[in-house]
């Protein structure tokens, strides 16, 4: 489909539910605190863009890899106070770019809420070229983003996932991809 389709929209009461739903992905979640677990995942897709929202209220160790053939960016929600990602302390004003090794590993606090955007590599190359930007390097990168720009990125991510109209979700996802690339481009 040429429009963003919602393929997953679930809330969880325990970690077992989350693990069973994500078993087709290369992900491993381990609770690192006592007490209950609650979470939410929503995902929208089209062939060249995958976008998701995840929110967990418990401290977790998260490991796995990002989708093969895609390059992935992660944008913390405004509610997310911070977490550790591969040796970087990340807060609500940062965007993470995963490296080509696609390793996903972080330790999240009990207020973890993020948007994740994965762009198919050929689409990313075309988009970079059309924007006059260099193709993103292979390394992991954390980029601090100005408050106004990060608010715009979050609003586009929210629209790409939660708006009722698929045409609006699609336009928001494309705008998000363009703005995210511009904000995180090497050398900017």
Tab-separated table of C-alpha atoms in Angstrom:
chain	number	residue	atom	x	y	z
A	1	UNK	CA	0.000	0.000	0.000
A	2	UNK	CA	1.139	3.563	-0.650
A	3	UNK	CA	-0.513	4.659	2.623
A	4	UNK	CA	0.558	4.144	6.217
A	5	UNK	CA	-1.371	1.156	7.563
A	6	UNK	CA	-1.715	0.475	11.272
A	7	UNK	CA	-0.595	-3.125	11.779
A	8	UNK	CA	-0.228	-3.244	15.549
A	9	UNK	CA	-2.012	-1.456	18.370
A	10	UNK	CA	-1.716	-3.231	21.720
A	11	UNK	CA	-1.466	-2.597	25.435
A	12	UNK	CA	0.114	-5.073	27.831
A	13	UNK	CA	-0.351	-5.988	31.490
A	14	UNK	CA	2.730	-8.145	31.745
A	15	UNK	CA	6.052	-8.762	30.044
A	16	UNK	CA	4.973	-12.237	28.829
A	17	UNK	CA	2.286	-10.638	26.631
A	18	UNK	CA	4.838	-8.265	25.110
A	19	UNK	CA	7.351	-11.078	24.511
A	20	UNK	CA	4.769	-13.297	22.793
A	21	UNK	CA	3.679	-10.465	20.489
A	22	UNK	CA	7.238	-9.526	19.529
A	23	UNK	CA	8.555	-13.093	19.085
A	24	UNK	CA	8.785	-12.614	15.287
A	25	UNK	CA	11.176	-9.703	15.848
A	26	UNK	CA	14.738	-9.963	17.075
A	27	UNK	CA	13.993	-8.409	20.467
A	28	UNK	CA	14.574	-9.442	24.055
A	29	UNK	CA	13.039	-7.613	27.019
A	30	UNK	CA	14.105	-8.284	30.603
A	31	UNK	CA	12.512	-6.661	33.620
A	32	UNK	CA	15.139	-5.177	35.950
A	33	UNK	CA	12.855	-4.116	38.777
A	34	UNK	CA	10.265	-5.756	40.978
A	35	UNK	CA	6.606	-5.067	40.477
A	36	UNK	CA	4.169	-5.090	37.609
A	37	UNK	CA	4.587	-4.206	34.000
A	38	UNK	CA	2.421	-2.166	31.652
A	39	UNK	CA	3.232	-1.246	28.102
A	40	UNK	CA	1.895	-0.053	24.794
A	41	UNK	CA	3.062	-0.547	21.204
A	42	UNK	CA	1.544	0.915	18.049
A	43	UNK	CA	3.057	0.442	14.600
A	44	UNK	CA	2.258	1.843	11.145
A	45	UNK	CA	3.942	0.715	7.947
A	46	UNK	CA	4.274	1.275	4.237
A	47	UNK	CA	6.918	-0.405	2.061
A	48	UNK	CA	9.659	2.182	2.602
A	49	UNK	CA	8.796	3.458	6.105
A	50	UNK	CA	8.141	1.642	9.390
A	51	UNK	CA	7.167	3.788	12.356
A	52	UNK	CA	6.297	2.720	15.865
A	53	UNK	CA	5.530	4.071	19.305
A	54	UNK	CA	6.497	2.129	22.423
A	55	UNK	CA	5.782	3.057	26.020
A	56	UNK	CA	6.803	0.972	29.042
A	57	UNK	CA	6.289	1.831	32.715
A	58	UNK	CA	8.985	-0.477	34.107
A	59	UNK	CA	12.773	-0.523	34.034
A	60	UNK	CA	13.829	-2.833	31.204
A	61	UNK	CA	16.952	-4.150	29.578
A	62	UNK	CA	16.181	-4.164	25.849
A	63	UNK	CA	18.320	-5.980	23.291
A	64	UNK	CA	17.995	-7.074	19.673
A	65	UNK	CA	18.444	-5.651	16.200
A	66	UNK	CA	16.638	-3.191	13.973
A	67	UNK	CA	14.864	-4.368	10.768
A	68	UNK	CA	17.300	-5.659	8.095
A	69	UNK	CA	17.504	-3.502	4.951
A	70	UNK	CA	16.364	-0.406	6.869
A	71	UNK	CA	18.173	2.371	8.755
A	72	UNK	CA	16.582	3.241	12.069
A	73	UNK	CA	16.177	6.438	14.100
A	74	UNK	CA	14.689	6.743	17.577
A	75	UNK	CA	13.033	9.849	19.000
A	76	UNK	CA	12.140	9.969	22.724
A	77	UNK	CA	8.622	11.133	23.580
A	78	UNK	CA	8.407	14.290	25.674
A	79	UNK	CA	7.425	12.137	28.704
A	80	UNK	CA	10.647	10.121	28.484
A	81	UNK	CA	13.137	11.396	31.071
A	82	UNK	CA	16.114	9.516	29.701
A	83	UNK	CA	17.877	6.174	29.341
A	84	UNK	CA	21.219	4.591	28.479
A	85	UNK	CA	21.778	3.467	24.892
A	86	UNK	CA	25.057	1.770	23.959
A	87	UNK	CA	27.104	3.935	26.305
A	88	UNK	CA	25.252	7.196	25.573
A	89	UNK	CA	22.984	8.911	28.055
A	90	UNK	CA	19.942	9.983	26.040
A	91	UNK	CA	17.300	12.478	27.086
A	92	UNK	CA	14.196	14.024	25.548
A	93	UNK	CA	16.222	16.392	23.337
A	94	UNK	CA	18.167	13.684	21.513
A	95	UNK	CA	17.623	11.612	18.390
A	96	UNK	CA	19.481	8.320	18.026
A	97	UNK	CA	20.632	6.946	14.699
A	98	UNK	CA	21.359	3.240	14.772
A	99	UNK	CA	24.479	2.043	13.005
A	100	UNK	CA	24.621	-0.396	10.131
A	101	UNK	CA	25.399	-3.122	12.699
A	102	UNK	CA	21.723	-2.538	13.678
A	103	UNK	CA	22.394	-3.423	17.324
A	104	UNK	CA	19.631	-2.321	19.643
A	105	UNK	CA	20.529	-2.315	23.311
A	106	UNK	CA	19.381	0.019	26.031
A	107	UNK	CA	18.471	0.170	29.686
A	108	UNK	CA	15.282	2.143	30.076
A	109	UNK	CA	13.736	3.768	33.113
A	110	UNK	CA	10.122	3.369	34.156
A	111	UNK	CA	9.013	6.288	31.964
A	112	UNK	CA	10.295	4.909	28.647
A	113	UNK	CA	8.335	6.269	25.669
A	114	UNK	CA	9.827	6.511	22.167
A	115	UNK	CA	9.005	6.820	18.492
A	116	UNK	CA	11.089	4.656	16.160
A	117	UNK	CA	11.377	5.369	12.439
A	118	UNK	CA	12.980	2.842	10.065
A	119	UNK	CA	13.610	3.863	6.445
A	120	UNK	CA	14.363	1.356	3.696
A	121	UNK	CA	17.949	1.960	2.532
A	122	UNK	CA	17.147	2.714	-1.126
A	123	UNK	CA	14.421	5.167	-0.022
A	124	UNK	CA	16.858	6.762	2.437
A	125	UNK	CA	19.443	7.149	-0.321
A	126	UNK	CA	16.921	8.807	-2.681
A	127	UNK	CA	15.626	11.054	0.090
A	128	UNK	CA	19.154	12.108	1.134
A	129	UNK	CA	20.006	12.929	-2.470
A	130	UNK	CA	16.798	14.916	-3.049
A	131	UNK	CA	17.468	16.951	0.126
A	132	UNK	CA	21.115	17.565	-0.847
A	133	UNK	CA	22.403	15.662	2.189
A	134	UNK	CA	25.105	13.051	2.402
A	135	UNK	CA	23.937	9.469	2.924
A	136	UNK	CA	24.013	8.726	6.688
A	137	UNK	CA	27.247	7.153	7.884
A	138	UNK	CA	27.466	3.608	9.226
A	139	UNK	CA	28.078	4.602	12.853
A	140	UNK	CA	25.651	5.055	15.692
A	141	UNK	CA	25.008	8.676	16.456
A	142	UNK	CA	23.213	10.710	19.106
A	143	UNK	CA	22.168	14.195	17.955
A	144	UNK	CA	20.870	16.916	20.273
A	145	UNK	CA	17.941	18.752	18.675
A	146	UNK	CA	16.642	22.253	19.467
A	147	UNK	CA	13.437	22.318	21.556
A	148	UNK	CA	11.221	23.723	18.760
A	149	UNK	CA	12.526	21.210	16.186
A	150	UNK	CA	12.124	18.233	18.514
A	151	UNK	CA	8.530	19.298	19.240
A	152	UNK	CA	7.826	19.370	15.480
A	153	UNK	CA	9.394	15.920	15.006
A	154	UNK	CA	7.251	14.510	17.827
A	155	UNK	CA	4.072	16.043	16.422
A	156	UNK	CA	4.780	14.512	13.002
A	157	UNK	CA	5.528	11.121	14.599
A	158	UNK	CA	2.296	11.278	16.592
A	159	UNK	CA	0.301	12.149	13.453
A	160	UNK	CA	1.990	9.346	11.471
A	161	UNK	CA	0.828	6.844	14.084
A	162	UNK	CA	-2.367	8.114	15.646
A	163	UNK	CA	-4.237	10.213	13.074
A	164	UNK	CA	-7.464	8.554	11.843
A	165	UNK	CA	-6.881	9.332	8.143
A	166	UNK	CA	-4.305	7.143	6.375
A	167	UNK	CA	-3.479	9.973	3.946
A	168	UNK	CA	-2.557	12.245	6.887
A	169	UNK	CA	-0.497	9.438	8.497
A	170	UNK	CA	1.352	8.976	5.188
A	171	UNK	CA	2.108	12.683	4.693
A	172	UNK	CA	3.237	13.027	8.324
A	173	UNK	CA	5.562	10.003	7.987
A	174	UNK	CA	7.152	11.439	4.837
A	175	UNK	CA	7.587	14.873	6.457
A	176	UNK	CA	9.049	13.214	9.552
A	177	UNK	CA	11.581	11.291	7.448
A	178	UNK	CA	12.691	14.473	5.655
A	179	UNK	CA	12.978	16.601	8.798
A	180	UNK	CA	14.683	13.864	10.786
A	181	UNK	CA	17.301	13.391	8.081
A	182	UNK	CA	17.907	17.148	7.907
A	183	UNK	CA	18.256	17.450	11.698
A	184	UNK	CA	20.584	14.436	12.013
A	185	UNK	CA	22.641	14.808	8.836
A	186	UNK	CA	26.373	14.267	9.268
A	187	UNK	CA	28.154	17.595	9.407
A	188	UNK	CA	25.132	19.613	10.587
